[in-house]
């Protein structure tokens, strides 16, 4: 039976620190990139900072020997993904249908910018379908 | 799933943080298991049973109503 050790709370504190660092680097990088591009007018430097944030996020995650995310985190991710897909499906179906019917039945139409967004959502479901099929044959 | 994790943990005078570090999960995960809001994987269930030197059935009772996922 494993007893208490003084290092165990420190281990959890270190994990917490690494997680905060990961998300701090990611959000800080993206935020700073936005500031550099939109406010200060440095688009190229902004892009470099943006990628530094993303690479830094994964570098910290993969670079540490600590397990930063456990099985419950992964279970929560799966449930959140499932919930997101279930919410977006009726939204996609409804908006697409309204978008098709509106110009035929009324003098109004959805803004043209909506359609690329809808195709983007359709692409997500296409990727989901492919992933599901691949995983099904692997399982 | 009903479980006796809290009883076993308190009997060994461990905090949730101690147990979490011992089986390499977060303290929140131990808390969620104890509150029966999260059913652990088989791997973690075996690890917890090994940690307390008992059988899985001593920790988890599948006969009771399950409370769902995370």
Short mmCIF file of N, CA and C in Angstrom, two decimals, chain A residues 71-72 75-76 78-79, chain B residues 1-3 29 32-41 60-62 64-70:
data_model
loop_
_atom_site.label_atom_id
_atom_site.label_comp_id
_atom_site.label_asym_id
_atom_site.label_seq_id
_atom_site.Cartn_x
_atom_site.Cartn_y
_atom_site.Cartn_z
N UNK A 71 -7.52 10.76 -17.44
CA UNK A 71 -8.60 10.11 -18.18
C UNK A 71 -9.92 10.85 -18.05
N UNK A 72 -10.13 11.53 -16.93
CA UNK A 72 -11.38 12.29 -16.79
C UNK A 72 -11.37 13.50 -17.72
N UNK A 75 -12.31 12.13 -20.98
CA UNK A 75 -13.73 11.80 -21.01
C UNK A 75 -14.57 13.07 -21.17
N UNK A 76 -14.16 14.13 -20.48
CA UNK A 76 -14.88 15.40 -20.61
C UNK A 76 -14.76 15.96 -22.02
N UNK A 78 -14.39 14.19 -24.75
CA UNK A 78 -15.26 13.37 -25.61
C UNK A 78 -16.71 13.81 -25.47
N UNK A 79 -17.15 14.03 -24.23
CA UNK A 79 -18.54 14.43 -24.00
C UNK A 79 -18.82 15.80 -24.58
N UNK B 1 -21.53 4.72 -10.53
CA UNK B 1 -21.31 3.47 -9.81
C UNK B 1 -21.00 3.78 -8.34
N UNK B 2 -21.65 3.05 -7.47
CA UNK B 2 -21.40 3.25 -6.04
C UNK B 2 -19.96 2.81 -5.70
N UNK B 3 -19.32 3.56 -4.83
CA UNK B 3 -17.95 3.14 -4.49
C UNK B 3 -17.59 3.49 -3.05
N UNK B 29 -10.34 14.51 -10.23
CA UNK B 29 -10.80 13.20 -10.68
C UNK B 29 -11.14 12.31 -9.49
N UNK B 32 -14.35 13.54 -8.10
CA UNK B 32 -15.50 13.17 -8.93
C UNK B 32 -15.86 11.70 -8.75
N UNK B 33 -14.84 10.85 -8.58
CA UNK B 33 -15.11 9.41 -8.35
C UNK B 33 -15.81 9.24 -7.00
N UNK B 34 -15.27 9.90 -5.98
CA UNK B 34 -15.85 9.75 -4.64
C UNK B 34 -17.30 10.25 -4.60
N UNK B 35 -17.57 11.28 -5.37
CA UNK B 35 -18.95 11.82 -5.39
C UNK B 35 -19.83 11.07 -6.38
N UNK B 36 -19.26 10.04 -7.00
CA UNK B 36 -19.97 9.17 -7.95
C UNK B 36 -20.49 9.95 -9.15
N UNK B 37 -19.70 10.92 -9.55
CA UNK B 37 -20.03 11.69 -10.75
C UNK B 37 -19.19 11.23 -11.93
N UNK B 38 -18.21 10.40 -11.67
CA UNK B 38 -17.36 9.89 -12.75
C UNK B 38 -16.98 8.45 -12.44
N UNK B 39 -17.21 7.57 -13.42
CA UNK B 39 -16.80 6.17 -13.27
C UNK B 39 -15.41 6.02 -13.89
N UNK B 40 -14.44 5.55 -13.10
CA UNK B 40 -13.08 5.45 -13.63
C UNK B 40 -12.97 4.34 -14.67
N UNK B 41 -11.90 4.42 -15.47
CA UNK B 41 -11.62 3.36 -16.43
C UNK B 41 -11.22 2.10 -15.65
N UNK B 60 -15.60 -0.84 -5.73
CA UNK B 60 -16.71 -0.44 -6.61
C UNK B 60 -17.80 -1.51 -6.61
N UNK B 61 -19.02 -1.02 -6.57
CA UNK B 61 -20.17 -1.93 -6.52
C UNK B 61 -21.00 -1.74 -7.79
N UNK B 62 -20.88 -2.68 -8.75
CA UNK B 62 -21.62 -2.52 -10.01
C UNK B 62 -23.11 -2.80 -9.88
N UNK B 64 -25.22 -1.43 -7.82
CA UNK B 64 -25.99 -0.20 -7.61
C UNK B 64 -26.16 0.55 -8.91
N UNK B 65 -27.11 1.50 -8.91
CA UNK B 65 -27.39 2.27 -10.11
C UNK B 65 -26.20 3.14 -10.48
N UNK B 66 -25.84 3.13 -11.79
CA UNK B 66 -24.72 3.95 -12.25
C UNK B 66 -25.16 5.39 -12.37
N UNK B 67 -24.19 6.30 -12.10
CA UNK B 67 -24.51 7.73 -12.18
C UNK B 67 -24.05 8.39 -13.45
N UNK B 68 -23.47 7.60 -14.37
CA UNK B 68 -23.07 8.18 -15.65
C UNK B 68 -21.61 8.53 -15.69
N UNK B 69 -21.30 9.37 -16.68
CA UNK B 69 -19.90 9.63 -17.03
C UNK B 69 -19.24 10.68 -16.18
N UNK B 70 -18.47 11.56 -16.87
CA UNK B 70 -17.64 12.53 -16.16
C UNK B 70 -18.50 13.50 -15.43
#
